[in-house]
Coordinates of C-alpha atoms and ligand atoms in Angstrom, one line a residue:
X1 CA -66.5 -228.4 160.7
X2 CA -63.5 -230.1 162.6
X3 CA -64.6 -229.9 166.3
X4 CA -63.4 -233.2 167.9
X5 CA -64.6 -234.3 170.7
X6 CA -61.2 -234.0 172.7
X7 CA -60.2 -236.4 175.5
X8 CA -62.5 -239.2 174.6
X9 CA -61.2 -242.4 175.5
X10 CA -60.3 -244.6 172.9
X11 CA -60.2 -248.4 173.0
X12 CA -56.5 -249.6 172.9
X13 CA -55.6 -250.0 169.0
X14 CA -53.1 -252.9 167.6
X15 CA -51.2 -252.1 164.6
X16 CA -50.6 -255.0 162.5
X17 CA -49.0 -255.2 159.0
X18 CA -50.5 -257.6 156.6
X19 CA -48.2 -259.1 154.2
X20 CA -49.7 -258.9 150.6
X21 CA -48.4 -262.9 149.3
X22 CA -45.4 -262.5 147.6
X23 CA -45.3 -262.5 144.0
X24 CA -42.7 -264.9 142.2
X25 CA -39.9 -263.5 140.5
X26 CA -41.8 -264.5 137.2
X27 CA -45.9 -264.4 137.2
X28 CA -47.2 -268.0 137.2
X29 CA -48.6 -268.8 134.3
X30 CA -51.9 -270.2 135.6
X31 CA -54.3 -271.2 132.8
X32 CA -56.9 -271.3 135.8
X33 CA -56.9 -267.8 136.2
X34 CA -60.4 -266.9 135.5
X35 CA -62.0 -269.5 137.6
X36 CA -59.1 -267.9 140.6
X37 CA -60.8 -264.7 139.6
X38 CA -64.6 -265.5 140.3
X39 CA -63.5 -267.3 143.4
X40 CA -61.9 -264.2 144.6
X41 CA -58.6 -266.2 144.8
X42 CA -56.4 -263.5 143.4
X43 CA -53.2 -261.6 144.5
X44 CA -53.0 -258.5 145.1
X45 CA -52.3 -257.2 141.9
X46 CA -52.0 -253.6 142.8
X47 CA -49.0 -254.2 145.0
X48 CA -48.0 -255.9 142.2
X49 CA -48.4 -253.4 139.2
X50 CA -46.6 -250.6 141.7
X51 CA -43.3 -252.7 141.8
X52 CA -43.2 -252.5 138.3
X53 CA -43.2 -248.6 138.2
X54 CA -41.1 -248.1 141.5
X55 CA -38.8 -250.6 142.7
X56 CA -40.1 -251.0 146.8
X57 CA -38.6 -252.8 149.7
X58 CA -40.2 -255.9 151.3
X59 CA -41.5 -253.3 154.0
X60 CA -43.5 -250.8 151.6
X61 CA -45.9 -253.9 149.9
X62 CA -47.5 -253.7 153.3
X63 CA -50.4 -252.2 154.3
X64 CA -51.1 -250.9 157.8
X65 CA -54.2 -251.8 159.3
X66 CA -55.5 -250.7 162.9
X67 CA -56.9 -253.3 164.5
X68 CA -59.2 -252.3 167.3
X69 CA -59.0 -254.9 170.1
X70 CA -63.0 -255.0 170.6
X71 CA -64.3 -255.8 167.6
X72 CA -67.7 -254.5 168.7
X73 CA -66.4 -251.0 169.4
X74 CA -64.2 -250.6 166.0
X75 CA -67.1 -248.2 164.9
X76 CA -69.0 -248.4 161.9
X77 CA -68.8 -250.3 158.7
X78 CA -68.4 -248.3 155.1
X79 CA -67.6 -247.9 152.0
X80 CA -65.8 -244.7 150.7
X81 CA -68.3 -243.4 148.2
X82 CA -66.0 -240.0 146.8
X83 CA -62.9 -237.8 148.1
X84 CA -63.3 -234.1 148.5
X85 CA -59.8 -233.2 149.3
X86 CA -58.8 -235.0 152.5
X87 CA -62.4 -235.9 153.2
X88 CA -63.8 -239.3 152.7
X89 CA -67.6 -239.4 152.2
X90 CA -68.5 -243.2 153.8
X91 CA -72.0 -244.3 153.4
X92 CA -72.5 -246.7 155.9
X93 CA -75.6 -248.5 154.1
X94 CA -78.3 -246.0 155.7
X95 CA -76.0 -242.6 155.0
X96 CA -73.5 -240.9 154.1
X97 CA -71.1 -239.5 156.8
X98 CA -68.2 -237.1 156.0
X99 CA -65.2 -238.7 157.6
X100 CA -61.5 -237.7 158.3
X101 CA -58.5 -240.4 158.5
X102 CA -57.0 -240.8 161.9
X103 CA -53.8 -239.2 161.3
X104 CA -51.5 -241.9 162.5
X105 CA -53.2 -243.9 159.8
X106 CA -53.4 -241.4 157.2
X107 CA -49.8 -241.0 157.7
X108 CA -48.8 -244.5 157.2
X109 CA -51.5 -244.8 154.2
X110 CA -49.5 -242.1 152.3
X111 CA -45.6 -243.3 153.2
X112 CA -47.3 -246.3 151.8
X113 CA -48.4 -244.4 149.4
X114 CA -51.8 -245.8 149.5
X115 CA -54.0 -243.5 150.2
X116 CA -57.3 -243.7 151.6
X117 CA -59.7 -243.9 148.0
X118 CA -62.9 -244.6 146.7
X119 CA -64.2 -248.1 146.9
X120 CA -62.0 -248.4 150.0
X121 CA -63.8 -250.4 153.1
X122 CA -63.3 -248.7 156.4
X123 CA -64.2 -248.6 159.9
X124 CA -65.2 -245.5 161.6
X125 CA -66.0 -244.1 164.7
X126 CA -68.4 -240.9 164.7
X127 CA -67.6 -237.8 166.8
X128 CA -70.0 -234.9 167.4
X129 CA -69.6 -231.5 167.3
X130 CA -69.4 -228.8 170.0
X131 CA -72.9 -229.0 169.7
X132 CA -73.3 -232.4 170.2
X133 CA -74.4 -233.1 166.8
X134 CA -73.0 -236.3 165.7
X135 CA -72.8 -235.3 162.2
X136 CA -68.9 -236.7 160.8
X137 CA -66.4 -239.2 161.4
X138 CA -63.1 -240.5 161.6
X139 CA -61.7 -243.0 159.7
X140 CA -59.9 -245.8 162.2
X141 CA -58.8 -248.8 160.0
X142 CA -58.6 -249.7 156.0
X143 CA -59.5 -253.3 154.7
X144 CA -56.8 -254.9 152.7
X145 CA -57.6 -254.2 148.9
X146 CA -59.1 -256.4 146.7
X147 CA -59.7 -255.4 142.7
X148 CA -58.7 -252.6 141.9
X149 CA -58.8 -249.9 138.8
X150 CA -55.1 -248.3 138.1
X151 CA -54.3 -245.5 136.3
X152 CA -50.5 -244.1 135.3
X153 CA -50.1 -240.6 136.8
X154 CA -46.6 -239.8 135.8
X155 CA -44.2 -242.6 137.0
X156 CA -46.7 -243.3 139.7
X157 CA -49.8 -246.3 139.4
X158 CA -52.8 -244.8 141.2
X159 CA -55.6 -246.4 142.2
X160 CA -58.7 -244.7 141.0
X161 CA -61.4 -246.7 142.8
X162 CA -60.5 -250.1 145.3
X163 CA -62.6 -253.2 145.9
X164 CA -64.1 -253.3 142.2
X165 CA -66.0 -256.6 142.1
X166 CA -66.8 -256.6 138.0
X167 CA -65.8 -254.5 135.2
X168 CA -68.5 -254.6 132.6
X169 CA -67.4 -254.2 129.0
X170 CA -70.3 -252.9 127.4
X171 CA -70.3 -253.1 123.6
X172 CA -72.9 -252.7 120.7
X173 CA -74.4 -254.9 117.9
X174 CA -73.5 -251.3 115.8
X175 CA -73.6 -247.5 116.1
X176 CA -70.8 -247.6 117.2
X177 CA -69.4 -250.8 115.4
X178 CA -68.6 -253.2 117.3
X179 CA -64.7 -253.6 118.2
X180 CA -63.5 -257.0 119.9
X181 CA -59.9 -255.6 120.1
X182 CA -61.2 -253.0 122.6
X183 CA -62.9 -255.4 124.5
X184 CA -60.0 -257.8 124.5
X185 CA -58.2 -254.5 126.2
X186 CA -60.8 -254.4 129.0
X187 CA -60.2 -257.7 129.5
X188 CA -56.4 -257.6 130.1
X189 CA -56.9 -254.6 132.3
X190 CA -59.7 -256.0 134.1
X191 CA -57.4 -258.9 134.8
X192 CA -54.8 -257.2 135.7
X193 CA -56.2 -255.5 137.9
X194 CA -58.0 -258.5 139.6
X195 CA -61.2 -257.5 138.6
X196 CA -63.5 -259.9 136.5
X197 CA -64.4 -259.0 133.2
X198 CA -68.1 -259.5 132.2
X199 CA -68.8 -258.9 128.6
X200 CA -72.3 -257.5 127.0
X201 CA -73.4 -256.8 123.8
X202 CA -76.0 -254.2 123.9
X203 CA -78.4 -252.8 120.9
X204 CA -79.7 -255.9 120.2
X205 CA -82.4 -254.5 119.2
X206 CA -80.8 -253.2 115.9
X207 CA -79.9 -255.5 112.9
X208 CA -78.5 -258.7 113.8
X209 CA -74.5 -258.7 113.4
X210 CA -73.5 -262.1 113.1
X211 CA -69.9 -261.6 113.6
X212 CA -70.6 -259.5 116.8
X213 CA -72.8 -262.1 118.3
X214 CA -69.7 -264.6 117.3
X215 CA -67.5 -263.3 119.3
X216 CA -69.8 -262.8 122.3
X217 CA -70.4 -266.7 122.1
X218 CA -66.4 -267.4 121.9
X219 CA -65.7 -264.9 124.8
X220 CA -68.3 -267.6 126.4
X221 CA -66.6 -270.7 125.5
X222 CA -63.3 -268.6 127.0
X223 CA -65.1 -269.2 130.4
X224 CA -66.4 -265.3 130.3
X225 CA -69.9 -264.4 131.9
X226 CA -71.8 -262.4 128.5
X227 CA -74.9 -260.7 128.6
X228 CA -77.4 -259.5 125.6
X229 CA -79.0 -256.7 126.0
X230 CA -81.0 -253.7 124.4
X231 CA -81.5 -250.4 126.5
X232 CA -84.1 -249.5 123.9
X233 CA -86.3 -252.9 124.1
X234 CA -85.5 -254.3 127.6
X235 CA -84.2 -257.1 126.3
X236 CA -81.8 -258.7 129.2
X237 CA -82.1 -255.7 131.6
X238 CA -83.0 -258.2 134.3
X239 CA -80.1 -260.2 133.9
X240 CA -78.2 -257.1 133.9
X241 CA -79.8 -256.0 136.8
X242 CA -78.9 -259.2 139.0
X243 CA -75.5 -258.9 137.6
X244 CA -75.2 -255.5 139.2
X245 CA -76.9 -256.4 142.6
X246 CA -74.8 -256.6 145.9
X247 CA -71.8 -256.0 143.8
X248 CA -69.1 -253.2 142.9
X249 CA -69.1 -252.5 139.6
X250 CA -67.2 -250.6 136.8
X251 CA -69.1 -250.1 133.1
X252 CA -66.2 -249.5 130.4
X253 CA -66.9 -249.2 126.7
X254 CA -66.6 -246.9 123.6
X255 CA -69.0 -243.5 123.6
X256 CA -72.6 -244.3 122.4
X257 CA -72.6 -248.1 123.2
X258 CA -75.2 -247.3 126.0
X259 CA -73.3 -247.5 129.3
X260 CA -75.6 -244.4 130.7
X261 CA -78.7 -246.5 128.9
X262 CA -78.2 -249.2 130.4
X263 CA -78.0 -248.3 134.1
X264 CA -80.9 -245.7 133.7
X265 CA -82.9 -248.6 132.8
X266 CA -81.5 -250.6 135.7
X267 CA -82.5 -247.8 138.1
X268 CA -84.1 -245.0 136.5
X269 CA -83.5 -242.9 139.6
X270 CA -80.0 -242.5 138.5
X271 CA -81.3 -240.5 135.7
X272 CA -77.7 -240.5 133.6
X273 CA -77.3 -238.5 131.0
X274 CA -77.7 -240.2 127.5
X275 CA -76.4 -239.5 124.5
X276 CA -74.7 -236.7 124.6
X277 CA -71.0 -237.3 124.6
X278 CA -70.3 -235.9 121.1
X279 CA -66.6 -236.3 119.7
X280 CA -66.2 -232.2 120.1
X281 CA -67.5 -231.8 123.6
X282 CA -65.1 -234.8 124.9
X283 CA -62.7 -233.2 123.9
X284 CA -63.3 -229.5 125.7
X285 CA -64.5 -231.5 129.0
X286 CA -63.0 -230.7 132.0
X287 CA -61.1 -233.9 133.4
X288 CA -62.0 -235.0 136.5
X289 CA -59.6 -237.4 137.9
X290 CA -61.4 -238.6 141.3
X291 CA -64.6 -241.6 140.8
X292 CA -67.4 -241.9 142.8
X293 CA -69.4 -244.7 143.9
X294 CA -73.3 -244.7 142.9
X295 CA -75.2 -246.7 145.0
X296 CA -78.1 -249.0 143.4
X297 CA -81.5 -249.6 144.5
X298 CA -80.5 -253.0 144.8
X299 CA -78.0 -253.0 147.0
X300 CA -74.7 -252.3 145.0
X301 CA -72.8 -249.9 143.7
X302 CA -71.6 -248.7 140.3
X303 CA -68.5 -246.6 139.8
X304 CA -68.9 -243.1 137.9
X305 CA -65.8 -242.0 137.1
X306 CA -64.2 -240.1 133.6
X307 CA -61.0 -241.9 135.2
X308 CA -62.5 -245.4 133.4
X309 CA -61.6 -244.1 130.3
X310 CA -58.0 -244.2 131.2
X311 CA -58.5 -247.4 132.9
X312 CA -56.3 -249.2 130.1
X313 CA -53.5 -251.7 129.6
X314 CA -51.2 -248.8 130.2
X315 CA -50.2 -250.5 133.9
X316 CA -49.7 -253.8 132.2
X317 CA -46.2 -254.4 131.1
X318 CA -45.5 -256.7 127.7
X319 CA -44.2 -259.7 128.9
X320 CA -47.4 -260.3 131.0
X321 CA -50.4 -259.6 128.5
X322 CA -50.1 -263.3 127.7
X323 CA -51.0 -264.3 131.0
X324 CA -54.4 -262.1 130.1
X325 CA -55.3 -264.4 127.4
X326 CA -56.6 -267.0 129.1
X327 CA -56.8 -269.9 125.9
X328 CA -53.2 -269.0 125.8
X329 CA -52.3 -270.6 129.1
X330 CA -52.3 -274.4 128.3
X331 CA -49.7 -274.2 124.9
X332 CA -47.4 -271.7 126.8
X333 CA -45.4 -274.1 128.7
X334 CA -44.7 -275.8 125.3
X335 CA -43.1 -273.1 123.2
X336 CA -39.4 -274.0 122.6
X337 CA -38.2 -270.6 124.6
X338 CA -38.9 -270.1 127.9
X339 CA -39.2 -265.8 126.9
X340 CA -41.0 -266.8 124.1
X341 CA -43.3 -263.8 123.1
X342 CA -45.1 -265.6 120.4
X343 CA -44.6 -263.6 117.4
X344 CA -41.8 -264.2 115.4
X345 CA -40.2 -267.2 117.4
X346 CA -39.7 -270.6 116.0
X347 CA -41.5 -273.3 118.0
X348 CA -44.2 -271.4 119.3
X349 CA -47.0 -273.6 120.6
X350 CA -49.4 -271.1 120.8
X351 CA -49.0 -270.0 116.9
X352 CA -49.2 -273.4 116.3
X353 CA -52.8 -273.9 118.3
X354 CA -53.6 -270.6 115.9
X355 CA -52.3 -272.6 112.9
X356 CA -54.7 -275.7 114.5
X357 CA -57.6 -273.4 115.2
X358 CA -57.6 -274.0 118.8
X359 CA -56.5 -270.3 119.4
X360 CA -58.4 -267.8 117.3
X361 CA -56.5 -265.4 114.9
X362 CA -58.5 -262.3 115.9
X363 CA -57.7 -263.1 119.3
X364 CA -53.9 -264.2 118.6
X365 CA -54.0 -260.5 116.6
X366 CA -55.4 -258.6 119.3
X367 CA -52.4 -260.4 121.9
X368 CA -49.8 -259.2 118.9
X369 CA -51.2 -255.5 118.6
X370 CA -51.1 -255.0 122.5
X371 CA -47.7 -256.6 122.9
X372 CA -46.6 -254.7 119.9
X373 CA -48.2 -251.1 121.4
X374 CA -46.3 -251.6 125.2
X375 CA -43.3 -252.6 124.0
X376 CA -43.0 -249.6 121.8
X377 CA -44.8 -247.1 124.4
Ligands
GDP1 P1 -72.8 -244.2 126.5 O1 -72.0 -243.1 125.9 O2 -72.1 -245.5 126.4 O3 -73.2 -243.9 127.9 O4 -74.1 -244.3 125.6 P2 -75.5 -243.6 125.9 O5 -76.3 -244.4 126.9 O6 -75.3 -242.2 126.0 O7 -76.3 -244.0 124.5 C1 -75.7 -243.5 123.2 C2 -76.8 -243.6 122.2 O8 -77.2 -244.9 121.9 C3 -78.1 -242.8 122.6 O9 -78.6 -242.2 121.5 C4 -79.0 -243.9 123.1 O10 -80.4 -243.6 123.0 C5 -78.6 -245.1 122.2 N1 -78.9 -246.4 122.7 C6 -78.5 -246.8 124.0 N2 -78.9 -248.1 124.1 C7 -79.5 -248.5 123.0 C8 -80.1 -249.7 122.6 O11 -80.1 -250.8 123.3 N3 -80.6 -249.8 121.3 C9 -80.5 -248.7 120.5 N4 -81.0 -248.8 119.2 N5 -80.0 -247.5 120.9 C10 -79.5 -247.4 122.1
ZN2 ZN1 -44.7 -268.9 122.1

């Protein structure tokens, strides 16, 4: 499998470290964070979310990229669809090619502890076998990260799939009730994680649930991008559809709200298995920890990955979930304490926009309840 082709000449590489923009001392408190967000004006959050685990030198928040010198000849474009062990499988739009890392780069990418992962945008050059079958590749440079899904492995943030355009929280009108504290979780770990949150409300097909479709329209007002939709009817699958296309997605939700439904009906070549997640057998399942990309007929890609159930608020510590609730961001700079954590303090503007309805409660009690659970976890 690992015949090089020795002695070939390689175009002269430039190493060049990119400096991820430094992150104030406090995070900004930016009340136009989600507009930042779908303009793709975001930090990068991931270096940020590591320096809250492990403390890390000016040095380590770069990333290493190898710049080849003619652009023409820095190999092929991809996306890293799935690891299997120390090989990336790129698809390169037309197929997939099984690729090693350079090992200077690999090196670096794990000092840096960054390693090469799914969703990850790389250049590669292809090398043929002893045969002269052109049939793998190495891996020669790593685009700077944008969104990213985190997970906590031990002390450690790891990033279970780069470059994640959209997460969407899919919820339903019922069966399973519908739960706006869990999508208000997806939404701070979306954020977090400098990934825009798009929220839909599927089974709309089933008695309508006035609160739930409430809420939808107030996570509208919030600036959010909702969808309506029923697997079972078709209703909205075309807007779904177009939210999917050319993009990197994540689908999050509860069991049973009809994540696997929804993207069969998008591309039914996907054939996902429906239905079948029972309480019991989630709990005997094997855990996989490693996503993998599925690419879409049209032209995007959806992550599939066990690993989304852990994506959580777990990476986000307390003192920022307020900068996640984006109708929280004007009255903040009010409240009489600069720490203020708006729960028990005395000239809190943003309980006072709850007392004056411009906050809601459910939404001020979701804020408490994940403050409350990270400073306690
Ligand atoms: P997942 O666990 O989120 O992937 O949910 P599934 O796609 O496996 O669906 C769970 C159950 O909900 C299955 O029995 C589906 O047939 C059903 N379901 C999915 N979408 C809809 C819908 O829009 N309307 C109704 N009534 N049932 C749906
Ligand atoms: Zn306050």
């Amino acid at each position: 499998m690992t015949h090089k082709r020795k002695g070939r000449s390689r175009k002269s590489e430039r190493k060049i470290r990119i400096d991820f923009r430094r992150n104030r001392a406090r995070p900004a408190r930016d009340k136009d964070w989600t507009r930042r967000l779908r303009e793709g004006d975001i930090e990068a959050e991931d270096a940020r979310l590591s320096e809250n685990v492990v403390a890390k030198g000016d040095l380590s928040r770069k990333r290493t990229v190898i710049e080849r010198e003619n652009d023409e000849e820095a190999g092929v474009a991809g996306v890293v669809v799935a690891m299997r062990g120390l090989v990336a499988e790129v698809d390169d739009g037309t197929r997939v090619w099984p690729c090693t890392v350079r090992r200077k780069l690999r090196t670096r990418l794990i000092e840096e502890r960054n390693p090469v992962t799914v969703g990850d945008r790389v250049r590669f050059t292809i090398e043929a076998d002893e045969q002269g079958v052109e049939n793998e590749g190495v891996i020669e440079a790593v685009e700077p990260r944008r969104g990213v899904l985190t997970r906590i492995v031990g002390k450690r943030v790891q990033t279970i799939v780069a470059n994640v355009d959209q997460v969407i929280i899919v919820s339903a009108v019922a069966d399973p009730e519908f739960k706006p504290h869990l999508v208000d979780r997806y939404i701070v770990a979306a954020h977090a994680g400098g990934v825009e949150p798009v929220i839909c409300l599927n089974k709309q097909d089933l008695p309508n649930n006035v609160g739930a479709v409430a809420e939808l329209e107030h996570y509208s007002s919030l600036g959010y991008r909702t969808l309506k939709t029923s697997a079972k009817s078709g209703l909205g699958i075309d807007y779904f559809r177009t939210a999917l296309a050319g993009r990197c997605s994540a689908v999050a939700g509860q069991s049973g709200v009809g994540k696997s439904s929804l993207l069969n009906a998008v591309d039914p070549r996907l054939n996902l298995r429906v239905g079948e997640v029972s309480a019991e057998t989630q709990k005997g399942r094997h855990v996989t920890t490693t996503a993998t990309l599925i690419r879409l007929a049209d032209d995007g890609y959806v992550v599939d990955t066990p690993g989304v159930r852990s994506f959580d608020i777990s990476t986000v510590p307390a003192a920022e979930i307020e900068l996640h609730f984006v109708e929280f961001a004007e009255h903040i700079p009010h409240c009489k304490f600069p720490d203020c954590t708006h729960r028990h303090e005395t000239g809190c503007a943003v309980k006072a926009a709850v007392d004056s309805d411009h906050i809601s409660t459910r939404r001020y009690e979701s804020y408490c309840r994940m403050f409350e659970e990270r400073i306690t976890a």
